[in-house]
PDB file of C-alpha atoms in Angstrom:
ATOM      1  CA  UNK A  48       0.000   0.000   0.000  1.00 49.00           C
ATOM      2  CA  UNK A  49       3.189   2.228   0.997  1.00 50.00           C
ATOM      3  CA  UNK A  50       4.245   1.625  -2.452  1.00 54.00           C
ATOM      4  CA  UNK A  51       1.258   2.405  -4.123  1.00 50.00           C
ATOM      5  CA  UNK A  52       0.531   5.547  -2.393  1.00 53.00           C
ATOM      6  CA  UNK A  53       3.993   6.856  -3.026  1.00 52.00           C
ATOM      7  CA  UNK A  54       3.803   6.130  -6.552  1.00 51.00           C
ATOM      8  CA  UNK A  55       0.780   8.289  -6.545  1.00 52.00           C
ATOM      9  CA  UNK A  56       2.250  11.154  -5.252  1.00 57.00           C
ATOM     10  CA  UNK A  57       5.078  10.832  -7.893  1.00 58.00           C
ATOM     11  CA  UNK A  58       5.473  14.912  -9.990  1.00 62.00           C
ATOM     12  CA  UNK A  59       4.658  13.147 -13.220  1.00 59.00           C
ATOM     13  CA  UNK A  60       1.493  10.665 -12.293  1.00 62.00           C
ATOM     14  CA  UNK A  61      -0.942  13.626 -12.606  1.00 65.00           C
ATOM     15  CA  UNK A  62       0.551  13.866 -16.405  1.00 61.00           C
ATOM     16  CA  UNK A  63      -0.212  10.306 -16.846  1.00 65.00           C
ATOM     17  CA  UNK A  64      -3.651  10.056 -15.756  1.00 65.00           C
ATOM     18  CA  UNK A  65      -4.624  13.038 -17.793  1.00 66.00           C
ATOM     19  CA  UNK A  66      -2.557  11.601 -20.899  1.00 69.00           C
ATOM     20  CA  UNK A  67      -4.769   8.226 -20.158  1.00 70.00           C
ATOM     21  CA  UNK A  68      -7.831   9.971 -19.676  1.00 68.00           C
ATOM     22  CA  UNK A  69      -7.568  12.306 -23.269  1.00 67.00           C
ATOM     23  CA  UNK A  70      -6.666   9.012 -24.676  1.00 70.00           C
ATOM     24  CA  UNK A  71      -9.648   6.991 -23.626  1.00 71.00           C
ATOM     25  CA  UNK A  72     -11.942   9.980 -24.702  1.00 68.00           C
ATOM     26  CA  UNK A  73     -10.430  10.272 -27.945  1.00 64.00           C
ATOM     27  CA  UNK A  74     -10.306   6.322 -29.218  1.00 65.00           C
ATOM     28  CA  UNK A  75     -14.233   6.164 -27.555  1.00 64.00           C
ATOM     29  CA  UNK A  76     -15.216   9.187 -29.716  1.00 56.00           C
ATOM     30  CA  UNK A  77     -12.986   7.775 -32.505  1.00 53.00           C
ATOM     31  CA  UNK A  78     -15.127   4.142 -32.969  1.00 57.00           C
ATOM     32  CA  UNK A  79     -18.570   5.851 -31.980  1.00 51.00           C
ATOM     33  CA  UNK A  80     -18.953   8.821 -34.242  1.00 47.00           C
ATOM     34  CA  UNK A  81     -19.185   7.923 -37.990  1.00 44.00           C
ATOM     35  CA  UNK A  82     -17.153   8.660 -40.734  1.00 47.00           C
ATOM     36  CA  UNK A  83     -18.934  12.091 -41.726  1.00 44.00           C
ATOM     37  CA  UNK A  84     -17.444  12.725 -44.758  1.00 43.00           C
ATOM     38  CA  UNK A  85     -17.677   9.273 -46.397  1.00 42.00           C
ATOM     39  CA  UNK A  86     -20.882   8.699 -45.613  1.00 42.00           C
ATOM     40  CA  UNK A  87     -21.938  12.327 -46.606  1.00 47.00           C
ATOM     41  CA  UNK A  88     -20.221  12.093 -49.671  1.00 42.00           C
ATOM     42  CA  UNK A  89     -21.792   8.493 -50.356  1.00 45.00           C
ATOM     43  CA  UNK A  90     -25.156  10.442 -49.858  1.00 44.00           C
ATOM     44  CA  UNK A  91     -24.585  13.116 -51.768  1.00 42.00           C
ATOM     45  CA  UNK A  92     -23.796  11.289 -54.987  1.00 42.00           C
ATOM     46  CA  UNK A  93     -23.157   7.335 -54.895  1.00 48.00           C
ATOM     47  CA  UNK A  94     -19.829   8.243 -57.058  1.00 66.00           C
ATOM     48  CA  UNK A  95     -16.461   7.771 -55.283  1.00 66.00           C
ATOM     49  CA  UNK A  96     -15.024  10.123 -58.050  1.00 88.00           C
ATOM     50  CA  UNK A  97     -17.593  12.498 -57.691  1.00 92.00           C
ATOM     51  CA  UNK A  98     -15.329  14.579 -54.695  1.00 94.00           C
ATOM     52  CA  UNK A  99     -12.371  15.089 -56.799  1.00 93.00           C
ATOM     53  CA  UNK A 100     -14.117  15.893 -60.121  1.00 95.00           C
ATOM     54  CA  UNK A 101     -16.579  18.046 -57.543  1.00 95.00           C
ATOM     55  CA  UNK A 102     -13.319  20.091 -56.420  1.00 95.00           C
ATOM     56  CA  UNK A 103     -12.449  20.548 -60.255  1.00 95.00           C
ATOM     57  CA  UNK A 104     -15.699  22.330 -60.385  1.00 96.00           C
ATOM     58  CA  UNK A 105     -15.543  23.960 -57.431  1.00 96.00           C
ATOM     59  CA  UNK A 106     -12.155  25.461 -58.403  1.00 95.00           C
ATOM     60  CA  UNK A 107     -13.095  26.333 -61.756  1.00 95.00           C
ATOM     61  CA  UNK A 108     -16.699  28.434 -60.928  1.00 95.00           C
ATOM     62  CA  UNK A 109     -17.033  29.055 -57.402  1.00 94.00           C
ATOM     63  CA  UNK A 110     -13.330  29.371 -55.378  1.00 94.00           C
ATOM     64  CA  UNK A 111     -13.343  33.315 -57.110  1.00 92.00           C
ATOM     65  CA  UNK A 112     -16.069  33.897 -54.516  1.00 92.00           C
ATOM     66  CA  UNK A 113     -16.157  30.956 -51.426  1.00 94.00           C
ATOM     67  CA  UNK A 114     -11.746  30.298 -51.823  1.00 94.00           C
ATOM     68  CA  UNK A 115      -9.980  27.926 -52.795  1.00 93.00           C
ATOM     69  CA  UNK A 116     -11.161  25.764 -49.928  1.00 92.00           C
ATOM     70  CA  UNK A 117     -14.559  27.310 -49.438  1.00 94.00           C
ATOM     71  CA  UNK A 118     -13.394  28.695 -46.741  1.00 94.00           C
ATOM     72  CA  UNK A 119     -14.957  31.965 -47.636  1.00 93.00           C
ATOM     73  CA  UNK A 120     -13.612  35.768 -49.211  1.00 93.00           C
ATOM     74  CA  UNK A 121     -14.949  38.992 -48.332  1.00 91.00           C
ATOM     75  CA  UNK A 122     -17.417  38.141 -51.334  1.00 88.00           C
ATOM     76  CA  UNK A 123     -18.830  34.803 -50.680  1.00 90.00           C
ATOM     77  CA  UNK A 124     -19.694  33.496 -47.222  1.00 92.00           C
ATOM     78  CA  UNK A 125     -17.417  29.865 -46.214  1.00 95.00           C
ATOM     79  CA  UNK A 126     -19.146  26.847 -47.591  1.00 95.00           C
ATOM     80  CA  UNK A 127     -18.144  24.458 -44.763  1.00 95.00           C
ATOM     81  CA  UNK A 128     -20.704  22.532 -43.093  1.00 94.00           C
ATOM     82  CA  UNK A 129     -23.328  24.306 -45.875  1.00 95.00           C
ATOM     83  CA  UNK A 130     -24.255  20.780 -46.547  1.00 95.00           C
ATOM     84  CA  UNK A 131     -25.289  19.146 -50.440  1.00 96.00           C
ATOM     85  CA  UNK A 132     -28.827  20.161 -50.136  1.00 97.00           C
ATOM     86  CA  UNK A 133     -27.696  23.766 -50.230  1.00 96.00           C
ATOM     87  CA  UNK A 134     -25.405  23.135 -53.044  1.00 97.00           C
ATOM     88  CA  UNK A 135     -28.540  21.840 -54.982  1.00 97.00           C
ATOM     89  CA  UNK A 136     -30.630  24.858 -54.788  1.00 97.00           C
ATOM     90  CA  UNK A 137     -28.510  27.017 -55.481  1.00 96.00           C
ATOM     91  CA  UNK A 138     -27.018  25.536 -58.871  1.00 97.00           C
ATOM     92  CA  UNK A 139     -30.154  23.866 -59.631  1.00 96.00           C
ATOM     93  CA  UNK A 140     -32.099  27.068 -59.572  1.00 96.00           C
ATOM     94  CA  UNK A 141     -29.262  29.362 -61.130  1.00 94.00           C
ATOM     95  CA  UNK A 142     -28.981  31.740 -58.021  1.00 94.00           C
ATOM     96  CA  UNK A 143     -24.888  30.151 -58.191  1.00 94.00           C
ATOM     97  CA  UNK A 144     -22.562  30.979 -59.497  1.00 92.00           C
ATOM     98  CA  UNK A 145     -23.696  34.819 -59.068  1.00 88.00           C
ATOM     99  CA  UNK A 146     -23.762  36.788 -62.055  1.00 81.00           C
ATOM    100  CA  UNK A 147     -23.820  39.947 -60.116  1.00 79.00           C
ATOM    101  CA  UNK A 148     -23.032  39.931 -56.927  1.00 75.00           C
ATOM    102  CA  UNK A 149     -25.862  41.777 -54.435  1.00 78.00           C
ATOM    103  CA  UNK A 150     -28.338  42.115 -51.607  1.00 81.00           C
ATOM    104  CA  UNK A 151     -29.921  38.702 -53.237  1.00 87.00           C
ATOM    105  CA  UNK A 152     -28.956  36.335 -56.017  1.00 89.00           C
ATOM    106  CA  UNK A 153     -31.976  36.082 -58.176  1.00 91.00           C
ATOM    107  CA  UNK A 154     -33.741  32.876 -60.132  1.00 93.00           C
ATOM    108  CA  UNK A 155     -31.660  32.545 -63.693  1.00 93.00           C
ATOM    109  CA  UNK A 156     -30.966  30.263 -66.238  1.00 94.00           C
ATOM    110  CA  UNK A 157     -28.584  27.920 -66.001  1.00 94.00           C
ATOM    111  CA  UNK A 158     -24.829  27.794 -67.203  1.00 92.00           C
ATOM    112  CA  UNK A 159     -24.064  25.753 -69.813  1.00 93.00           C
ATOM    113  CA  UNK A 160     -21.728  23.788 -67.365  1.00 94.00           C
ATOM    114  CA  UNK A 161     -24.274  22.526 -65.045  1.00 95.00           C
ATOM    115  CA  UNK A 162     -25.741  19.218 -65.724  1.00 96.00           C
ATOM    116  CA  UNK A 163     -27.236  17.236 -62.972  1.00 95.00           C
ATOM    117  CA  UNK A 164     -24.224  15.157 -63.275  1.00 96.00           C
ATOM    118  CA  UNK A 165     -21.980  18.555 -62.383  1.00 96.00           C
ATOM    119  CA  UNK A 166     -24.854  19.309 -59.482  1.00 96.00           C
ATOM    120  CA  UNK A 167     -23.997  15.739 -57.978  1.00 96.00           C
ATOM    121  CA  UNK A 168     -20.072  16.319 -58.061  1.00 96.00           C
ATOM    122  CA  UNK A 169     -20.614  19.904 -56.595  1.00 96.00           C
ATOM    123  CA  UNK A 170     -22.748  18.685 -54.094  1.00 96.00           C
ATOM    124  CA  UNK A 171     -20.565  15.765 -53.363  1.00 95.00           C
ATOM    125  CA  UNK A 172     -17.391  18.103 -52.926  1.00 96.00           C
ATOM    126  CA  UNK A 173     -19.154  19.987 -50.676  1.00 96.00           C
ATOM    127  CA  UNK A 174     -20.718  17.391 -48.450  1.00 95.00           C
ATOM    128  CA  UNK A 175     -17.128  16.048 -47.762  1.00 94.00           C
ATOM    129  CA  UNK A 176     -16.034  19.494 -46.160  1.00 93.00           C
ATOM    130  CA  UNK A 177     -18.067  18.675 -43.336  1.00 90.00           C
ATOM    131  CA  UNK A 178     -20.981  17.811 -43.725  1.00 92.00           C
ATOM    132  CA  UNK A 179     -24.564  19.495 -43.528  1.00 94.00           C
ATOM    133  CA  UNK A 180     -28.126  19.242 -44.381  1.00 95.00           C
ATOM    134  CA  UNK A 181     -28.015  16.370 -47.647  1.00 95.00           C
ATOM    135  CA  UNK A 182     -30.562  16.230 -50.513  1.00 96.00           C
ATOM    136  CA  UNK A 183     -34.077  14.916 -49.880  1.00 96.00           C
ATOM    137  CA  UNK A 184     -35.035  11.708 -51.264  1.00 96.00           C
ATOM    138  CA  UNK A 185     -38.045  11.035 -53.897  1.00 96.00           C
ATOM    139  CA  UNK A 186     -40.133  10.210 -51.375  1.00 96.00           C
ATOM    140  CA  UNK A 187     -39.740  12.908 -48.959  1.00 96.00           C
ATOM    141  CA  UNK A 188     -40.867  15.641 -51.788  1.00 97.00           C
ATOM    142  CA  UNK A 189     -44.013  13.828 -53.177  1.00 97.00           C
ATOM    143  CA  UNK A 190     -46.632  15.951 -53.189  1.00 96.00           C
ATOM    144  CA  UNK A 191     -49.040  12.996 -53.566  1.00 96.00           C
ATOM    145  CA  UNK A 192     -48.181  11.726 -50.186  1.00 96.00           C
ATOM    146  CA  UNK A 193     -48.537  15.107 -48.485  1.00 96.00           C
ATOM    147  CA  UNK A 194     -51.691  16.608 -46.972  1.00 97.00           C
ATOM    148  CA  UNK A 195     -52.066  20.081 -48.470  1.00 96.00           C
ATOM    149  CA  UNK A 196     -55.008  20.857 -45.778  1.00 95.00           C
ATOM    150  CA  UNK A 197     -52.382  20.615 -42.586  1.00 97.00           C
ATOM    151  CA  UNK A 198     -49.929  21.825 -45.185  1.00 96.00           C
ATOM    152  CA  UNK A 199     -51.575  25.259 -45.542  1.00 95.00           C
ATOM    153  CA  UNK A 200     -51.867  25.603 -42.042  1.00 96.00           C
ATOM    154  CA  UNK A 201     -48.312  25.119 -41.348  1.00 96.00           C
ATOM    155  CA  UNK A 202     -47.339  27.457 -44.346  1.00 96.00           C
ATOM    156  CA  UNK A 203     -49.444  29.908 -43.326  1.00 93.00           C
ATOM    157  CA  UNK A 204     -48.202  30.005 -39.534  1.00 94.00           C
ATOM    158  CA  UNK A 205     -44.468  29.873 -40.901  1.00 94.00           C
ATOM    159  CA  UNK A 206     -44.547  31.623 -44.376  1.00 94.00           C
ATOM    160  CA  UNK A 207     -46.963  33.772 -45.541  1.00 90.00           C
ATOM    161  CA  UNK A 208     -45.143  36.892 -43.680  1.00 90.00           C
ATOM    162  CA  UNK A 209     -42.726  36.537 -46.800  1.00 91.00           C
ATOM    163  CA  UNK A 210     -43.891  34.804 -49.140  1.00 91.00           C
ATOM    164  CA  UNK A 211     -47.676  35.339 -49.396  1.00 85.00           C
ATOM    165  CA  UNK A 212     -50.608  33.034 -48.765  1.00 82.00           C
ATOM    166  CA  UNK A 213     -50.233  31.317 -52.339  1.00 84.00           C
ATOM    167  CA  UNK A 214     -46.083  32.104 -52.180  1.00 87.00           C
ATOM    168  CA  UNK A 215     -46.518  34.323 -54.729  1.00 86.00           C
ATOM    169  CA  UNK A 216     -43.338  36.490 -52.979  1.00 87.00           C
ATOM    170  CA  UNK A 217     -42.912  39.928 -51.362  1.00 85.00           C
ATOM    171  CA  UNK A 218     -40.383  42.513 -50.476  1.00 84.00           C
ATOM    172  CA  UNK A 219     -38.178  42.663 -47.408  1.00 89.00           C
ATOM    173  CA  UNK A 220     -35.733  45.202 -46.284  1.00 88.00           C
ATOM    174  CA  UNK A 221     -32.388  46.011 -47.615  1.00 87.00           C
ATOM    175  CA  UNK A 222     -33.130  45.243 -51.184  1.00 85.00           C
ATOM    176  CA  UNK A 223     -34.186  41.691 -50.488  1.00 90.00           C
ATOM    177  CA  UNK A 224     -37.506  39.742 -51.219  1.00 91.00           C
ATOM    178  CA  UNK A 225     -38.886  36.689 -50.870  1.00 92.00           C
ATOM    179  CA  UNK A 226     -39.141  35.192 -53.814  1.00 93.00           C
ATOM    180  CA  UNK A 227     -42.171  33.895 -55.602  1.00 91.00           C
ATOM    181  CA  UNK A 228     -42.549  29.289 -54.941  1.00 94.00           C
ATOM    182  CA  UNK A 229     -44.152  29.111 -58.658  1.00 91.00           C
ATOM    183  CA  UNK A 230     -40.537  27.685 -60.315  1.00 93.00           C
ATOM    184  CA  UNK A 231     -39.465  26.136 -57.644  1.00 95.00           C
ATOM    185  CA  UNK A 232     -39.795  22.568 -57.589  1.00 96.00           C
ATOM    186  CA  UNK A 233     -40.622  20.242 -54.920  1.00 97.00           C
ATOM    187  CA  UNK A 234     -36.891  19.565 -53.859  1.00 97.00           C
ATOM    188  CA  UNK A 235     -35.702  22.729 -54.172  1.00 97.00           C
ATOM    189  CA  UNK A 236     -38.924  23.930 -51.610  1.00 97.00           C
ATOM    190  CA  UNK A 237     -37.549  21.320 -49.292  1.00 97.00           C
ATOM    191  CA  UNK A 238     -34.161  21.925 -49.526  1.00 97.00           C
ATOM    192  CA  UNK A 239     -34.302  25.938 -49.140  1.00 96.00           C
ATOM    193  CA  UNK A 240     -36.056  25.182 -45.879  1.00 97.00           C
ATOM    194  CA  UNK A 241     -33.401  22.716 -44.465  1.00 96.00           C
ATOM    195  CA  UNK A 242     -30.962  24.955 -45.247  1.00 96.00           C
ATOM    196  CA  UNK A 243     -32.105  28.798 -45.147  1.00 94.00           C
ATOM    197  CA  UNK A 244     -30.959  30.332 -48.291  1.00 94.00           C
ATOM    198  CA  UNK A 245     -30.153  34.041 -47.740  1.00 89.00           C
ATOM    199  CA  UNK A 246     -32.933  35.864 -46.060  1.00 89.00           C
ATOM    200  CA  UNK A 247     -35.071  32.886 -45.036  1.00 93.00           C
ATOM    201  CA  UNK A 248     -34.169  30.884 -41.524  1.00 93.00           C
ATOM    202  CA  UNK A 249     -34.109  27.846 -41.292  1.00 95.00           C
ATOM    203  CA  UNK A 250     -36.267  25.224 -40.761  1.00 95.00           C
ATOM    204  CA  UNK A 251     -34.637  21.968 -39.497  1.00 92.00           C
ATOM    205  CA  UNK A 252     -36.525  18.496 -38.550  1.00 93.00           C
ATOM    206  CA  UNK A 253     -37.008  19.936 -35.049  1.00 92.00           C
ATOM    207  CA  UNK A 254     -38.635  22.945 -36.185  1.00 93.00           C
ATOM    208  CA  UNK A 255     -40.983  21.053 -39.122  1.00 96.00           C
ATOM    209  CA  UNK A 256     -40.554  17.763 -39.511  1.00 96.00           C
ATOM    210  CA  UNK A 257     -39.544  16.127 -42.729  1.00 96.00           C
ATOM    211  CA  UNK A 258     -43.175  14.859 -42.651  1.00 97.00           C
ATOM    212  CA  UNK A 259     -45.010  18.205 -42.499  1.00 97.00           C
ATOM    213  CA  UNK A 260     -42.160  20.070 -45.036  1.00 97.00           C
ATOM    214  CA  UNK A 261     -43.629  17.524 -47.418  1.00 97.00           C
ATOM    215  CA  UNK A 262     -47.432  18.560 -46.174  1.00 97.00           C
ATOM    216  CA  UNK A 263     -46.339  22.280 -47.234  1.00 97.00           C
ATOM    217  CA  UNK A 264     -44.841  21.298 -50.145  1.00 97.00           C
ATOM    218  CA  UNK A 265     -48.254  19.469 -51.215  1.00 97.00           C
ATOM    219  CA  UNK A 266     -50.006  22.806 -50.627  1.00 96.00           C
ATOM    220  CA  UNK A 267     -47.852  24.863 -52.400  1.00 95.00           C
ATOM    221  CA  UNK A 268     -47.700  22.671 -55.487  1.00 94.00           C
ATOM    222  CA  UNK A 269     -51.407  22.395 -55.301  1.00 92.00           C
ATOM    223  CA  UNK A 270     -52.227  26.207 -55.183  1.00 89.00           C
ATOM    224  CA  UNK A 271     -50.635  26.845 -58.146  1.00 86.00           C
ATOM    225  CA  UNK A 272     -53.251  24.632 -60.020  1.00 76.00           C
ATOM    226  CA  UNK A 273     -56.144  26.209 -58.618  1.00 68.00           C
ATOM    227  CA  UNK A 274     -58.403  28.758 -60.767  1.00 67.00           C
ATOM    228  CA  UNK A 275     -59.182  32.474 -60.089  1.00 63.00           C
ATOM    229  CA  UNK A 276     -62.978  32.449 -59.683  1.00 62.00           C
ATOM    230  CA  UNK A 277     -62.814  36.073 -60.024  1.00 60.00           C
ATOM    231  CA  UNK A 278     -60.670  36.550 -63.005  1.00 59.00           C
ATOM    232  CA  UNK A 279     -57.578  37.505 -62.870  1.00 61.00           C
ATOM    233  CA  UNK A 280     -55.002  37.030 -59.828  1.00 59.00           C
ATOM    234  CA  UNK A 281     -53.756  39.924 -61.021  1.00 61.00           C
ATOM    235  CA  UNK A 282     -50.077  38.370 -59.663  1.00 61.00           C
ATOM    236  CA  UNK A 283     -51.811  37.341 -56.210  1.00 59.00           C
ATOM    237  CA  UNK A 284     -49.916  39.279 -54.396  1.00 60.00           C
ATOM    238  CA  UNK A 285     -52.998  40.589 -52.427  1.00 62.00           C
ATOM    239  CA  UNK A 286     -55.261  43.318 -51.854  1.00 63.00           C
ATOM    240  CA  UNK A 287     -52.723  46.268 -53.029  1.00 63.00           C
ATOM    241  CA  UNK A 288     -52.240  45.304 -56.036  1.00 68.00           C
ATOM    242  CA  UNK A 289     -56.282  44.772 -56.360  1.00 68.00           C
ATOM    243  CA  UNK A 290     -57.262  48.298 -54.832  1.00 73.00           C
ATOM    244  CA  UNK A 291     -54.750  49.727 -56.983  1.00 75.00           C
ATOM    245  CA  UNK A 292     -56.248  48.507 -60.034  1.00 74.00           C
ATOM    246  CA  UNK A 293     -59.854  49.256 -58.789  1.00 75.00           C
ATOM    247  CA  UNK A 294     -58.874  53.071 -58.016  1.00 80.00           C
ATOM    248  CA  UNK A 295     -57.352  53.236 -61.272  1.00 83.00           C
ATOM    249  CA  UNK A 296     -59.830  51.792 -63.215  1.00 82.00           C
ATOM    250  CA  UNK A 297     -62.784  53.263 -61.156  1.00 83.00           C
ATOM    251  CA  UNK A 298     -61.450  56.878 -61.318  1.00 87.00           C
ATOM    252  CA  UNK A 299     -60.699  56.118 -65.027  1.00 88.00           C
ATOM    253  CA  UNK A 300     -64.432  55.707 -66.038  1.00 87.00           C
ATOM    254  CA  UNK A 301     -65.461  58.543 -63.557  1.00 87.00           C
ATOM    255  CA  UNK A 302     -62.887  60.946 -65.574  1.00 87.00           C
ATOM    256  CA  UNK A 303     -64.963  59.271 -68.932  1.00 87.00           C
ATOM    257  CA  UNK A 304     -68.205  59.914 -67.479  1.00 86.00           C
ATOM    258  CA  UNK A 305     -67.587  63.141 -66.870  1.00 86.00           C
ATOM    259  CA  UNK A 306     -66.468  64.086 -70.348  1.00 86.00           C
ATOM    260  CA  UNK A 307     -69.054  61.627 -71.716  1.00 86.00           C
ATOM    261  CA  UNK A 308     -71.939  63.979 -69.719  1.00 84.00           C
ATOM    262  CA  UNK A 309     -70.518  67.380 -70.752  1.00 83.00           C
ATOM    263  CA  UNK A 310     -70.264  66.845 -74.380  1.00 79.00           C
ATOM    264  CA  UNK A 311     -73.560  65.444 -74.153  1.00 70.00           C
ATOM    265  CA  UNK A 312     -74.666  69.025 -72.410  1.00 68.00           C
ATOM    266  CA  UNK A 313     -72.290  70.945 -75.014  1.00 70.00           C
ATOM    267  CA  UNK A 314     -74.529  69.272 -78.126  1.00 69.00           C
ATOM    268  CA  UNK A 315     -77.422  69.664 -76.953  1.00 62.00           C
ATOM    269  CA  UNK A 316     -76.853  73.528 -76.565  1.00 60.00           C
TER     270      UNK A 316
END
């Protein structure tokens, strides 16, 4: 015991237990947490070529902005942790590469470049930086297994303070808007609320689950179908735009009235 208890009093056997301790931590959280950016990049494309031809890419149309290592310039935020799905809208729906960098990158055609092949190795490259929200499956953006009745309900609790009731879009501060759902498809609705593109928060599986973002998607997909009883939607972008045209108009056939009844009077004197 004498022995023992001197040997514990030794300068160095502090050093040792705390070497022994950082080593036990380290191998447990070594063989329990998985191999993030193999299995992300597995996710992301299925290709095990599709990270280095994805960093070919990368170099070639987006490290001007993001760095060589999308780590990030004073013109492009980092894309580290961004995750594939974010990769995806963005390419998919033109916003990136920017043509013109400003307060929002807008909906445009897309490059010549960018295939869906290109999308995957982008995506892929990306995902294996470490890691992040990854594309939705098939399944998870079917409209036809979605509820659009508990869909509306959620979008209009969570959405229509930007986007409108029928997403038609609106205008936010600084030169930003939220834009209008019509083009967007049902991935790219999923995937800009997993990930928050620009102006809009996010929305992760603890906020709306993956079972509900496919609810909203259902509704917003099915709105767009739906017939103006009225006429026209005149943009649906709500009463302004409908008051505007109904002063315009109804002060328009006032003013023609009016001339109507005094060149009547002026004839018949």
């Amino acid at each position: 015991m004498k022995s023992i208890t001197a040997r514990r009093r030794h300068p160095l056997a502090r050093f040792a237990v705390v070497a022994l301790a950082l080593g036990l931590l380290g191998g447990g959280y070594a063989l329990a947490a998985p191999n993030g950016s193999t299995a992300d990049a597995a996710v992301a494309s299925g290709k095990a070529d599709d990270v280095a031809k994805g960093k070919d890419l990368f170099v070639a149309h987006c490290a001007s902005c993001h760095g060589l290592n999308a780590e990030g310039t004073k013109s492009g935020p980092t894309l580290v942790g961004v995750g594939a799905a974010a990769v995806d809208f963005q390419v998919s729906s033109g916003r990136m590469p920017a043509a013109d960098p400003g307060a929002q990158a807008p909906r445009k055609p897309l490059d010549e470049w960018v295939t869906p092949e290109a999308i995957d190795q982008l995506a892929a490259y990306v995902q294996s930086l470490g890691g992040g929200p990854t594309r939705p499956s098939a399944e998870q953006v079917d409209p036809a297994k979605g509820d659009p009745a508990k869909g509306g309900e959620l979008f209009r609790a969570n959405c229509i303070q930007c986007h409108n009731f029928v997403g038609a879009g609106g205008a936010l501060t600084y030169g930003k808007y939220a834009p209008s759902l019509n083009e967007a498809s049902p991935t790219q609705i999923y995937e800009a609320m997993a990930t928050g593109p620009q102006a809009m928060p996010v929305f992760n599986d603890s906020t709306i689950t993956p079972a509900q973002k496919r609810d909203m998607i259902a509704y917003i997909t099915s709105v767009r179908g739906q017939v103006d009883p009225g006429g026209s939607g005149l943009g649906r972008i709500g009463p302004v735009t409908e008051g505007l045209v109904a002063w315009v108009v109804g002060i328009s056939l006032l003013v023609l009235a009016a001339i109507w009844i005094t060149a009547k009077k002026r004839q018949a004197h």
